[in-house]
PDB file of C-alpha atoms in Angstrom:
ATOM      1  CA  MET L  19      29.239  41.222  -5.489  1.00 75.00           C
ATOM      2  CA  ARG L  20      30.894  40.859  -1.957  1.00 82.00           C
ATOM      3  CA  THR L  21      29.450  40.041   1.576  1.00 88.00           C
ATOM      4  CA  PHE L  22      30.164  43.063   4.425  1.00 90.00           C
ATOM      5  CA  SER L  23      32.209  39.675   6.622  1.00 90.00           C
ATOM      6  CA  LEU L  24      34.560  39.771   3.931  1.00 89.00           C
ATOM      7  CA  LEU L  25      34.746  43.566   3.867  1.00 90.00           C
ATOM      8  CA  LYS L  26      34.897  44.531   7.585  1.00 93.00           C
ATOM      9  CA  LYS L  27      37.917  45.324   9.255  1.00 94.00           C
ATOM     10  CA  GLN L  28      39.589  45.125   5.943  1.00 94.00           C
ATOM     11  CA  PRO L  29      42.242  47.663   5.574  1.00 95.00           C
ATOM     12  CA  VAL L  30      42.364  51.053   3.180  1.00 95.00           C
ATOM     13  CA  PHE L  31      45.165  51.892   1.535  1.00 95.00           C
ATOM     14  CA  ASP L  32      46.210  55.263   0.096  1.00 93.00           C
ATOM     15  CA  VAL L  33      46.965  53.789  -3.993  1.00 92.00           C
ATOM     16  CA  LYS L  34      50.078  57.062  -4.636  1.00 91.00           C
ATOM     17  CA  SER L  35      51.874  55.647  -0.707  1.00 92.00           C
ATOM     18  CA  GLY L  36      51.432  52.764  -0.189  1.00 91.00           C
ATOM     19  CA  THR L  37      49.692  53.431   3.158  1.00 92.00           C
ATOM     20  CA  LYS L  38      47.104  52.053   5.477  1.00 93.00           C
ATOM     21  CA  ILE L  39      45.375  54.750   6.064  1.00 93.00           C
ATOM     22  CA  GLY L  40      42.682  52.778   8.392  1.00 93.00           C
ATOM     23  CA  GLU L  41      40.264  49.216   8.280  1.00 95.00           C
ATOM     24  CA  VAL L  42      36.511  49.146   7.557  1.00 94.00           C
ATOM     25  CA  CYS L  43      34.386  49.179  10.440  1.00 94.00           C
ATOM     26  CA  ASP L  44      30.954  49.590   8.924  1.00 94.00           C
ATOM     27  CA  LEU L  45      28.424  49.975   6.023  1.00 93.00           C
ATOM     28  CA  PHE L  46      26.481  53.380   5.239  1.00 92.00           C
ATOM     29  CA  ILE L  47      23.071  52.588   3.944  1.00 90.00           C
ATOM     30  CA  THR L  48      20.271  54.730   2.904  1.00 87.00           C
ATOM     31  CA  SER L  49      17.258  53.979   3.993  1.00 83.00           C
ATOM     32  CA  ASP L  50      16.574  53.176   0.211  1.00 84.00           C
ATOM     33  CA  GLY L  51      18.948  50.109   1.066  1.00 84.00           C
ATOM     34  CA  VAL L  52      22.048  51.267  -0.931  1.00 87.00           C
ATOM     35  CA  VAL L  53      25.204  50.879   0.355  1.00 90.00           C
ATOM     36  CA  LYS L  54      25.884  54.681  -0.286  1.00 92.00           C
ATOM     37  CA  GLY L  55      30.094  54.044   1.315  1.00 92.00           C
ATOM     38  CA  LEU L  56      32.449  52.747   4.006  1.00 94.00           C
ATOM     39  CA  LEU L  57      32.707  53.628   7.764  1.00 94.00           C
ATOM     40  CA  VAL L  58      36.391  53.619   7.990  1.00 95.00           C
ATOM     41  CA  LYS L  59      38.246  53.582  11.364  1.00 94.00           C
ATOM     42  CA  LYS L  60      41.551  55.798  11.061  1.00 90.00           C
ATOM     43  CA  GLY L  61      44.163  56.747  14.062  1.00 79.00           C
ATOM     44  CA  VAL L  62      45.908  54.735  16.225  1.00 72.00           C
ATOM     45  CA  PHE L  63      45.284  55.831  19.931  1.00 75.00           C
ATOM     46  CA  PHE L  64      42.888  58.056  18.724  1.00 78.00           C
ATOM     47  CA  LYS L  65      40.483  55.759  16.563  1.00 81.00           C
ATOM     48  CA  GLN L  66      37.741  58.196  14.573  1.00 89.00           C
ATOM     49  CA  THR L  67      35.622  56.927  12.320  1.00 91.00           C
ATOM     50  CA  VAL L  68      35.032  58.524   8.718  1.00 94.00           C
ATOM     51  CA  PHE L  69      32.639  58.188   5.966  1.00 94.00           C
ATOM     52  CA  LEU L  70      34.286  57.143   2.033  1.00 94.00           C
ATOM     53  CA  ASP L  71      32.355  57.214  -0.057  1.00 93.00           C
ATOM     54  CA  ILE L  72      31.743  54.145  -2.186  1.00 93.00           C
ATOM     55  CA  GLN L  73      32.131  56.150  -5.495  1.00 93.00           C
ATOM     56  CA  LYS L  74      35.817  57.257  -4.888  1.00 94.00           C
ATOM     57  CA  ILE L  75      37.375  53.560  -3.915  1.00 93.00           C
ATOM     58  CA  ALA L  76      39.177  53.051  -7.056  1.00 93.00           C
ATOM     59  CA  SER L  77      39.096  49.330  -6.241  1.00 93.00           C
ATOM     60  CA  PHE L  78      38.415  46.194  -4.178  1.00 91.00           C
ATOM     61  CA  GLY L  79      40.374  43.863  -3.808  1.00 90.00           C
ATOM     62  CA  ALA L  80      40.718  40.596  -1.835  1.00 89.00           C
ATOM     63  CA  ASP L  81      43.750  41.651   1.365  1.00 91.00           C
ATOM     64  CA  GLY L  82      42.221  45.915   1.120  1.00 93.00           C
ATOM     65  CA  ILE L  83      40.339  49.149  -0.586  1.00 94.00           C
ATOM     66  CA  MET L  84      41.948  51.526  -2.376  1.00 95.00           C
ATOM     67  CA  ILE L  85      41.454  55.184  -2.738  1.00 95.00           C
ATOM     68  CA  GLU L  86      43.694  57.942  -4.595  1.00 94.00           C
ATOM     69  CA  ASP L  87      43.410  60.220  -2.539  1.00 90.00           C
ATOM     70  CA  PRO L  88      43.154  60.376   1.681  1.00 90.00           C
ATOM     71  CA  ASP L  89      41.369  63.185   1.433  1.00 90.00           C
ATOM     72  CA  HIS L  90      38.057  61.003   0.589  1.00 91.00           C
ATOM     73  CA  LEU L  91      37.972  60.230   4.220  1.00 91.00           C
ATOM     74  CA  GLU L  92      35.678  63.328   5.331  1.00 92.00           C
ATOM     75  CA  LYS L  93      34.644  63.610   8.492  1.00 91.00           C
ATOM     76  CA  LEU L  94      30.612  62.689   9.076  1.00 85.00           C
ATOM     77  CA  LYS L  95      28.370  65.887   8.585  1.00 83.00           C
ATOM     78  CA  THR L  96      25.492  63.784   9.504  1.00 83.00           C
ATOM     79  CA  PRO L  97      24.785  60.499  10.941  1.00 84.00           C
ATOM     80  CA  PRO L  98      23.875  57.771   8.729  1.00 87.00           C
ATOM     81  CA  GLU L  99      20.470  57.023   8.485  1.00 87.00           C
ATOM     82  CA  TYR L 100      21.294  53.047   8.696  1.00 89.00           C
ATOM     83  CA  THR L 101      24.444  51.001   9.320  1.00 90.00           C
ATOM     84  CA  PHE L 102      25.549  47.192   9.726  1.00 89.00           C
ATOM     85  CA  SER L 103      25.541  46.668  13.049  1.00 88.00           C
ATOM     86  CA  HIS L 104      26.505  50.569  14.675  1.00 85.00           C
ATOM     87  CA  GLN L 105      24.154  53.060  14.834  1.00 80.00           C
ATOM     88  CA  HIS L 106      20.763  52.001  13.964  1.00 82.00           C
ATOM     89  CA  PRO L 107      21.451  48.864  13.367  1.00 87.00           C
ATOM     90  CA  LEU L 108      20.496  46.600  10.455  1.00 90.00           C
ATOM     91  CA  ASN L 109      22.542  43.283  11.752  1.00 90.00           C
ATOM     92  CA  GLY L 110      19.568  41.448  13.102  1.00 89.00           C
ATOM     93  CA  HIS L 111      16.779  43.288  11.905  1.00 90.00           C
ATOM     94  CA  MET L 112      13.782  40.840  11.420  1.00 92.00           C
ATOM     95  CA  VAL L 113      13.792  40.189   7.671  1.00 91.00           C
ATOM     96  CA  VAL L 114       9.826  40.241   6.336  1.00 91.00           C
ATOM     97  CA  THR L 115       8.597  39.770   2.918  1.00 90.00           C
ATOM     98  CA  LYS L 116       6.295  42.195   0.496  1.00 88.00           C
ATOM     99  CA  SER L 117       3.493  39.112   1.574  1.00 87.00           C
ATOM    100  CA  GLY L 118       3.673  38.864   5.207  1.00 89.00           C
ATOM    101  CA  ASP L 119       5.591  36.329   6.241  1.00 89.00           C
ATOM    102  CA  SER L 120       8.662  36.175   8.022  1.00 89.00           C
ATOM    103  CA  ILE L 121      11.558  35.055   6.576  1.00 88.00           C
ATOM    104  CA  GLY L 122      14.031  35.145   9.760  1.00 88.00           C
ATOM    105  CA  LEU L 123      16.679  37.716  11.032  1.00 90.00           C
ATOM    106  CA  LEU L 124      19.123  39.620   8.592  1.00 92.00           C
ATOM    107  CA  LYS L 125      23.245  38.387   9.723  1.00 92.00           C
ATOM    108  CA  ASP L 126      24.730  40.125   6.389  1.00 92.00           C
ATOM    109  CA  VAL L 127      24.075  41.692   3.088  1.00 91.00           C
ATOM    110  CA  TYR L 128      25.425  41.163  -0.467  1.00 89.00           C
ATOM    111  CA  PHE L 129      25.905  44.584  -3.022  1.00 88.00           C
ATOM    112  CA  LEU L 130      27.925  45.300  -5.836  1.00 87.00           C
ATOM    113  CA  GLU L 131      30.209  47.235  -5.071  1.00 84.00           C
ATOM    114  CA  GLU L 132      30.908  49.411  -8.109  1.00 81.00           C
ATOM    115  CA  LEU L 133      26.857  51.081  -7.193  1.00 82.00           C
ATOM    116  CA  GLY L 134      26.530  50.191  -3.864  1.00 84.00           C
ATOM    117  CA  THR L 135      22.844  48.394  -4.297  1.00 85.00           C
ATOM    118  CA  ILE L 136      22.112  45.284  -1.820  1.00 87.00           C
ATOM    119  CA  VAL L 137      21.143  42.570  -4.006  1.00 87.00           C
ATOM    120  CA  GLY L 138      21.107  39.982  -1.682  1.00 87.00           C
ATOM    121  CA  TYR L 139      20.650  38.981   2.201  1.00 89.00           C
ATOM    122  CA  GLU L 140      21.919  36.124   4.501  1.00 91.00           C
ATOM    123  CA  ILE L 141      19.335  35.042   7.076  1.00 90.00           C
ATOM    124  CA  THR L 142      19.030  32.978  10.361  1.00 86.00           C
ATOM    125  CA  ASP L 143      16.511  31.381  12.018  1.00 78.00           C
ATOM    126  CA  GLY L 144      19.338  30.707  14.867  1.00 65.00           C
ATOM    127  CA  PHE L 145      22.849  28.807  15.514  1.00 57.00           C
ATOM    128  CA  PHE L 146      20.864  25.196  15.609  1.00 57.00           C
ATOM    129  CA  SER L 147      18.650  25.790  12.374  1.00 57.00           C
ATOM    130  CA  GLU L 148      22.683  27.058  10.284  1.00 57.00           C
ATOM    131  CA  ILE L 149      23.754  23.930  12.136  1.00 60.00           C
ATOM    132  CA  THR L 150      21.082  21.837  10.321  1.00 60.00           C
ATOM    133  CA  GLU L 151      19.739  23.507   7.331  1.00 66.00           C
ATOM    134  CA  GLY L 152      22.829  26.357   6.434  1.00 66.00           C
ATOM    135  CA  LYS L 153      22.805  29.405   5.483  1.00 74.00           C
ATOM    136  CA  GLN L 154      19.460  31.102   3.163  1.00 82.00           C
ATOM    137  CA  VAL L 155      20.421  33.834   1.122  1.00 86.00           C
ATOM    138  CA  ILE L 156      17.459  35.737   0.129  1.00 85.00           C
ATOM    139  CA  GLN L 157      18.011  37.122  -3.787  1.00 87.00           C
ATOM    140  CA  SER L 158      15.973  40.268  -4.607  1.00 82.00           C
ATOM    141  CA  GLU L 159      16.448  43.062  -7.306  1.00 80.00           C
ATOM    142  CA  LYS L 160      13.879  45.872  -5.945  1.00 84.00           C
ATOM    143  CA  PRO L 161      15.230  47.893  -3.259  1.00 82.00           C
ATOM    144  CA  PRO L 162      14.328  47.234   0.765  1.00 87.00           C
ATOM    145  CA  ALA L 163      11.773  49.112   2.716  1.00 86.00           C
ATOM    146  CA  ILE L 164      13.761  49.385   6.061  1.00 88.00           C
ATOM    147  CA  GLY L 165      11.498  49.901   8.476  1.00 84.00           C
ATOM    148  CA  ARG L 166      12.351  49.856  12.737  1.00 83.00           C
ATOM    149  CA  ASP L 167      10.904  46.810  13.354  1.00 87.00           C
ATOM    150  CA  ALA L 168      11.313  45.300  10.395  1.00 90.00           C
ATOM    151  CA  ILE L 169      13.061  45.066   6.727  1.00 90.00           C
ATOM    152  CA  ILE L 170      10.762  44.372   4.020  1.00 91.00           C
ATOM    153  CA  VAL L 171      11.845  43.066   0.701  1.00 89.00           C
ATOM    154  CA  ASP L 172      10.690  41.499  -2.580  1.00 86.00           C
ATOM    155  CA  VAL L 173      13.023  38.429  -2.556  1.00 75.00           C
ATOM    156  CA  ASN L 174      13.600  35.127  -4.676  1.00 62.00           C
ATOM    157  CA  GLN L 175      14.446  32.631  -2.831  1.00 52.00           C
ATOM    158  CA  THR L 176      17.819  30.780  -3.506  1.00 48.00           C
TER     159      THR L 176
END
């Protein structure tokens, strides 16, 4: 299990040549709450954002993401339904339980790298709340309902 904040800016390497191809800049998230892949910035002067399907990643390491073939990075044919921080961002969205209780604002997501399943949400009520109470992590075994105004989750608080 990994959070997006741990993946952000991690380098993506070609296993065969050891070449750094780019770095992770965002998550590609479907409307049913699945991380379909990573958005990777590549290039030196003219940075281009490309899509890397999560199924085509050879391994997630502590210091980099390994892929077997640089051709696994594809131009985006259609824009992502949601991302974590760029187009249609989920970061900062209100998180509400199925019973109608507002939990706070989304700060980070926990997901299983191999499957792309989001299993937890880091929630914030603001800077001062984090200092006094610490971070709040919400676990969910069921996929969220992601909408324009809120993310609806079936939760187990820890």
